[in-house]
Amino acid sequence: MPKFIFVAGGVMSGIGKGVTTASIGKILTSKGYRVTAVKIDPYVNVDAGTMNPIEHGEVFVTGDGTECDQDVGNYERFIADNLTTDNYITTGRVYQAVINRERNLEYKGKCVEVVPHIPQEVINRIKKAARKTKADFVLIEIGGTVGEYQNSLFLEASRMMRLAAPNDVLFVLISYLPVPQIIGEMKSKPTQQAVRWLNMAGIQPDIIVARSLVPLDKPRKKKISVFCNVAKEDVISAPDIKSIYEIPLNFEKDRLGDRILRKFGMRTKRKGDLQDWKRLVRIIKTSKKPVKIGVVGKYFETGKFTLTDSYISVIEAIKHAAWFHKRKPEIHWLSSEDYEKNPKTLKELKEYDGIIVPGGFGGRGIEGKIKAIEYCRKNKIPFLGLCLGLQLSVIEFARHVCGIKKAHSAEFAESGDLVIDVMPEQKALIRDKKYGGTMRLGDYKCKLKPNTKSIKAYKTSNIVERHRHRYELNNEYREKLEKNGMVMAGINPEKDLVEIVELKKHPFFVAVQFHPEFKSRPTKPHPLFKEFIKAAVK
Ligand code: GLN
């Protein structure tokens, strides 16, 4: 019988519920158990695929092609597992399934009600994830904050599960303790209120993870213990730290893993010493020499704030590779629109050791990205293009090297030389406005050509990578591009689609149609990022 650990958030959002959940997973894995994690997002969207990155942050893609929340990416990076559509639940998915079943008469004439049918569907999905993964522990992160209207049905599902199997379900509340500058003291009242909210939903947390600026002192732990009705030892201190990869180590200082196992009457299978991560954290802390990487994008400006959430997997992949080379990753955000307004500023690219043009949608900012790519090509700056980054590299090369002046992508232009075009089956989908979940998504095979930078990086000629795009390199232009020196370094064998392009006589110019960033792990960086950073360091 698997054990279920629900994780909910109190006081406010953005306090790292995802990485906390992932860290609990890491700890239990290190103790010899099989762990999986499920993210519940309370929004009505069926999946994250139709949302704008500024609205939602990164859309993470699993191997089976599920477009989901970035927290699923955190789970994969921490637990080092490959997750699937079963690891992701939304209000939209739950209601859609229940309504479809009702239409098929599967409720056998019954009145289908919000309670219990909706929470029951949630429970079924959680149990399915447990069954399919054969996990000893299923972590379930409930999105949003307790007390919200939106996630109450998910809390209800957790309450029902606990009622049915009290010994198999645990509840963790991740809360926040502010230290208001003017008072100078850590305040516990908001956390007490959050627990009250949970109590009203019929739930008593077993463990409280207390996020704050600084570690909790004894009086604070005692106060939370008394007022929130949990043992002192179950109040876990989670202060702000520089690297998220240190969180599992910090939790273990408060013996979180043992507390969880004890509550389930279980024991450590293996001495969970987290050696690999201790080594990683040591490198993170001691790598002083920087490697300076510029990311040319557009999804990071909202008003006066810079949001880098849209590129979280790219950021993590850069970091993993930099640490592999014992360098301190220094990542800078470069706005492609600035290069359009003022091309003189392109010169700043010279200050970077490497440049990345990541994925993206829509025409805003693309000409600036093309200018940046041209600059990297001509000035031999190590360059890595991801998805849209490949498409724009091809347009740039077609325009400026092959002399195809009107080269463009069907995503942004209706006529001209569409060197990037849409696949025939995609045309019908766009015409019928069938946008949700219909891109080329998830794992596809790719065969690498000999004597390329890619094969040198991967050290094998058959790879599988994750995709999320509608447009492709148009094979009608392949010969012309090749004749002018663009190397088609990776091809999808089933459909003969170009997956990787490279340039010779350049220290590192590689662009890929897929998203390698999704498969990078902290202690196992992605081969392409590894080679890119190596070139950047050089
Ligand atoms: N917009 C492009 C496409 O749909 C690229 C997508 C991406 O970068 N993920 O093909």
XYZ file of C-alpha atoms in Angstrom, residues 190-522:
333
model
C -0.468 34.273 9.731
C 0.640 30.637 10.028
C -1.765 30.114 12.904
C -4.533 31.511 10.708
C -3.576 29.208 7.845
C -3.858 26.223 10.172
C -7.293 27.461 11.256
C -8.339 27.476 7.607
C -7.177 23.913 7.212
C -8.952 22.910 10.407
C -12.172 24.370 9.007
C -11.719 22.105 6.000
C -11.474 19.186 8.429
C -7.714 18.805 8.131
C -5.028 18.897 10.811
C -1.495 19.234 9.427
C 1.021 16.679 10.691
C 4.076 18.682 9.744
C 4.576 22.407 9.260
C 7.416 23.596 7.057
C 8.084 27.153 8.133
C 9.511 29.308 5.362
C 11.164 32.499 6.455
C 14.020 34.895 5.934
C 16.058 33.220 8.674
C 15.962 29.882 10.563
C 13.324 29.492 13.247
C 14.472 29.844 16.831
C 13.244 27.714 19.724
C 10.547 30.110 21.018
C 9.023 30.315 17.536
C 8.983 26.566 17.110
C 7.325 26.224 20.496
C 4.720 28.843 19.681
C 3.770 27.214 16.403
C 3.685 23.849 18.105
C 1.276 25.025 20.810
C -0.987 27.167 18.652
C -1.065 24.934 15.609
C -1.323 21.649 17.418
C 1.786 19.881 16.081
C 4.811 18.508 17.940
C 7.856 20.822 18.164
C 9.867 18.298 16.176
C 7.350 18.554 13.368
C 7.950 22.245 12.853
C 10.629 22.289 10.180
C 12.720 25.357 9.642
C 13.083 26.449 6.014
C 15.042 29.696 5.807
C 15.819 31.528 2.555
C 18.925 30.098 0.947
C 20.922 30.845 -2.173
C 20.509 27.552 -3.997
C 17.350 25.460 -4.120
C 19.530 22.343 -4.238
C 20.490 22.953 -0.630
C 16.911 22.618 0.593
C 16.903 18.816 1.070
C 20.144 19.108 3.074
C 18.602 21.795 5.240
C 15.464 19.758 5.876
C 17.571 16.865 6.989
C 19.116 19.078 9.671
C 15.635 19.019 11.222
C 15.382 15.278 10.398
C 12.326 15.732 8.223
C 12.777 12.377 6.477
C 12.845 10.430 9.730
C 9.839 12.303 11.062
C 7.829 11.336 7.989
C 8.902 7.694 8.123
C 8.149 7.464 11.818
C 4.647 8.767 11.338
C 3.990 5.982 8.866
C 5.675 3.440 11.139
C 8.416 2.903 8.559
C 12.178 2.744 8.666
C 15.047 3.938 6.536
C 15.859 1.300 3.932
C 19.164 2.780 3.049
C 21.256 5.316 4.912
C 20.067 8.446 3.221
C 23.250 10.394 3.218
C 22.544 12.589 0.157
C 26.256 12.368 -0.697
C 25.761 13.320 -4.350
C 23.931 16.484 -3.444
C 26.324 17.428 -0.697
C 29.040 17.336 -3.330
C 26.911 19.394 -5.697
C 26.185 22.034 -3.075
C 29.891 22.221 -2.233
C 30.656 22.940 -5.883
C 27.869 25.522 -6.065
C 29.308 27.307 -3.068
C 32.957 27.138 -4.037
C 32.836 27.851 -7.783
C 33.971 31.441 -7.995
C 35.109 31.918 -11.595
C 32.086 33.049 -13.605
C 30.807 31.932 -16.979
C 28.677 34.722 -18.381
C 25.676 33.625 -20.438
C 23.182 35.962 -22.115
C 19.634 34.790 -22.808
C 17.917 36.776 -25.550
C 14.203 36.580 -24.894
C 11.044 38.523 -24.309
C 8.993 36.870 -21.613
C 10.547 38.569 -18.649
C 9.289 42.094 -18.426
C 6.146 42.847 -16.489
C 6.014 46.478 -15.480
C 9.070 47.235 -13.390
C 9.762 43.618 -12.506
C 11.828 41.034 -14.247
C 10.286 37.588 -14.243
C 12.586 34.773 -15.195
C 10.063 32.027 -14.427
C 9.252 31.624 -18.106
C 12.675 30.116 -18.734
C 13.195 28.161 -15.540
C 14.357 24.895 -17.162
C 16.777 26.793 -19.413
C 18.197 28.573 -16.372
C 18.583 25.345 -14.433
C 20.185 23.584 -17.411
C 22.751 26.402 -17.727
C 23.497 26.153 -14.018
C 23.875 22.349 -14.039
C 26.347 22.534 -16.924
C 28.264 25.458 -15.411
C 28.687 23.617 -12.123
C 29.896 20.568 -14.029
C 32.711 22.771 -15.345
C 33.180 24.229 -11.836
C 32.087 27.670 -12.958
C 29.745 30.122 -11.348
C 26.819 30.641 -13.739
C 26.110 34.298 -14.385
C 22.909 34.596 -16.389
C 21.832 37.883 -17.947
C 18.501 38.754 -19.534
C 18.793 40.505 -22.853
C 15.668 41.963 -24.384
C 15.375 41.180 -28.089
C 13.170 44.219 -28.606
C 16.014 46.527 -27.563
C 18.088 45.212 -30.481
C 15.284 46.142 -32.854
C 14.943 49.667 -31.496
C 18.635 50.302 -31.210
C 20.867 47.868 -33.175
C 23.978 49.620 -31.826
C 23.366 47.881 -28.499
C 24.104 44.530 -30.184
C 27.758 45.170 -29.407
C 27.041 44.238 -25.791
C 26.822 40.580 -26.900
C 30.626 40.577 -27.104
C 30.783 40.781 -23.320
C 29.242 37.323 -22.984
C 30.905 33.924 -23.036
C 27.864 32.409 -24.709
C 24.418 33.348 -25.981
C 21.171 31.396 -25.921
C 18.031 32.137 -27.924
C 15.330 30.080 -26.223
C 11.849 29.003 -27.343
C 9.002 31.371 -27.972
C 5.768 32.095 -29.784
C 4.468 35.002 -31.851
C 6.202 37.691 -33.837
C 7.106 40.178 -31.116
C 10.847 40.554 -30.769
C 11.872 38.057 -33.458
C 13.782 40.506 -35.668
C 15.900 41.441 -32.640
C 16.634 37.774 -32.007
C 17.630 37.321 -35.653
C 20.030 40.267 -35.294
C 21.514 38.699 -32.175
C 21.984 35.367 -33.952
C 23.678 37.082 -36.899
C 26.001 38.820 -34.470
C 26.920 35.535 -32.766
C 27.498 33.819 -36.108
C 29.757 36.569 -37.440
C 31.624 37.240 -34.204
C 32.094 33.578 -33.319
C 30.321 33.815 -29.990
C 29.259 30.359 -28.721
C 25.574 30.042 -29.505
C 22.808 27.629 -28.561
C 19.376 27.946 -30.173
C 16.365 26.213 -28.674
C 13.243 25.509 -30.737
C 12.322 29.019 -31.945
C 16.071 29.587 -31.628
C 16.632 27.000 -34.380
C 13.901 28.429 -36.577
C 15.332 31.945 -36.360
C 18.883 30.653 -36.945
C 17.677 29.098 -40.186
C 15.915 32.319 -41.240
C 19.022 34.347 -40.433
C 21.274 31.993 -42.408
C 18.865 31.873 -45.362
C 18.617 35.654 -45.509
C 22.221 36.646 -44.959
C 24.255 33.697 -46.247
C 22.064 32.027 -48.884
C 20.742 35.337 -50.201
C 17.081 34.372 -49.749
C 16.094 37.900 -48.817
C 12.465 37.174 -47.996
C 13.144 34.106 -45.884
C 10.623 33.803 -43.080
C 8.512 31.462 -40.976
C 4.870 30.641 -41.701
C 4.218 31.588 -38.081
C 4.942 35.238 -38.862
C 4.426 35.658 -42.630
C 1.901 34.430 -45.160
C 4.057 34.549 -48.239
C 7.708 34.891 -49.220
C 10.245 32.135 -48.813
C 8.889 30.128 -45.934
C 12.046 28.331 -44.854
C 10.179 27.448 -41.683
C 6.786 26.024 -42.495
C 3.893 24.345 -40.806
C 3.375 20.585 -41.246
C 0.315 19.580 -43.318
C -1.507 17.931 -40.410
C -0.962 21.059 -38.345
C -2.609 23.222 -41.004
C -5.959 21.521 -40.508
C -5.688 21.844 -36.722
C -5.015 25.580 -36.952
C -7.874 26.056 -39.434
C -10.288 24.322 -37.034
C -8.913 26.292 -34.056
C -7.853 23.065 -32.337
C -4.971 24.589 -30.410
C -4.959 22.763 -27.070
C -2.506 19.875 -26.812
C -2.061 19.563 -30.577
C 1.504 20.723 -31.178
C 4.289 18.248 -31.898
C 4.724 17.335 -28.256
C 6.995 15.154 -26.168
C 9.551 12.518 -27.132
C 10.690 12.044 -30.723
C 13.691 10.187 -32.024
C 16.614 11.874 -33.675
C 19.560 10.400 -35.554
C 22.822 12.304 -35.381
C 25.271 12.757 -38.257
C 28.897 11.744 -37.822
C 31.529 14.456 -37.359
C 29.191 16.938 -35.760
C 29.360 18.826 -32.485
C 26.130 17.137 -31.470
C 27.410 13.585 -31.792
C 30.534 14.624 -29.940
C 28.333 15.917 -27.129
C 25.920 12.978 -26.929
C 28.552 10.265 -27.620
C 25.842 8.209 -29.358
C 24.022 8.572 -32.662
C 20.462 7.771 -31.573
C 18.808 10.147 -29.162
C 15.308 11.001 -27.953
C 14.351 14.547 -27.007
C 11.214 16.435 -25.980
C 9.378 18.741 -28.343
C 6.810 21.529 -28.295
C 6.270 23.277 -31.624
C 4.041 23.553 -34.696
C 6.585 24.716 -37.237
C 9.510 22.936 -38.895
C 12.435 23.513 -41.180
C 10.974 23.333 -44.693
C 12.724 20.440 -46.473
C 12.430 22.224 -49.832
C 15.166 24.584 -48.663
C 17.389 21.950 -47.109
C 19.712 21.518 -50.075
C 20.287 25.221 -50.520
C 21.032 25.691 -46.822
C 23.427 22.741 -46.855
C 25.201 23.954 -49.977
C 25.903 27.210 -48.204
C 27.416 25.471 -45.214
C 24.616 24.771 -42.754
C 24.985 21.248 -41.358
C 21.822 19.230 -40.766
C 23.288 17.453 -37.766
C 20.205 15.626 -36.513
C 17.227 14.173 -38.382
C 14.007 12.599 -37.166
C 14.042 9.255 -39.008
C 10.255 8.706 -39.135
C 9.291 11.963 -40.802
C 12.630 13.130 -42.151
C 12.445 16.351 -40.170
C 15.494 18.428 -39.311
C 16.044 18.422 -35.562
C 19.499 20.006 -35.273
C 21.450 22.500 -37.364
C 25.081 23.442 -36.855
C 27.645 25.724 -38.413
C 31.220 24.742 -39.163
C 34.149 27.131 -38.657
C 32.545 28.423 -35.529
C 33.574 27.536 -31.968
C 30.010 26.416 -31.149
C 26.896 27.159 -33.147
C 24.220 24.543 -32.504
C 20.467 25.017 -32.736
C 17.877 22.377 -31.939
C 14.178 22.015 -32.723
C 13.578 20.284 -29.379
C 13.960 21.356 -25.745
C 17.051 19.720 -24.237
C 16.617 21.846 -21.104
C 13.769 19.610 -19.911
C 16.097 16.645 -19.499
C 18.942 18.306 -17.645
C 19.458 17.147 -14.062
C 21.550 18.852 -11.362
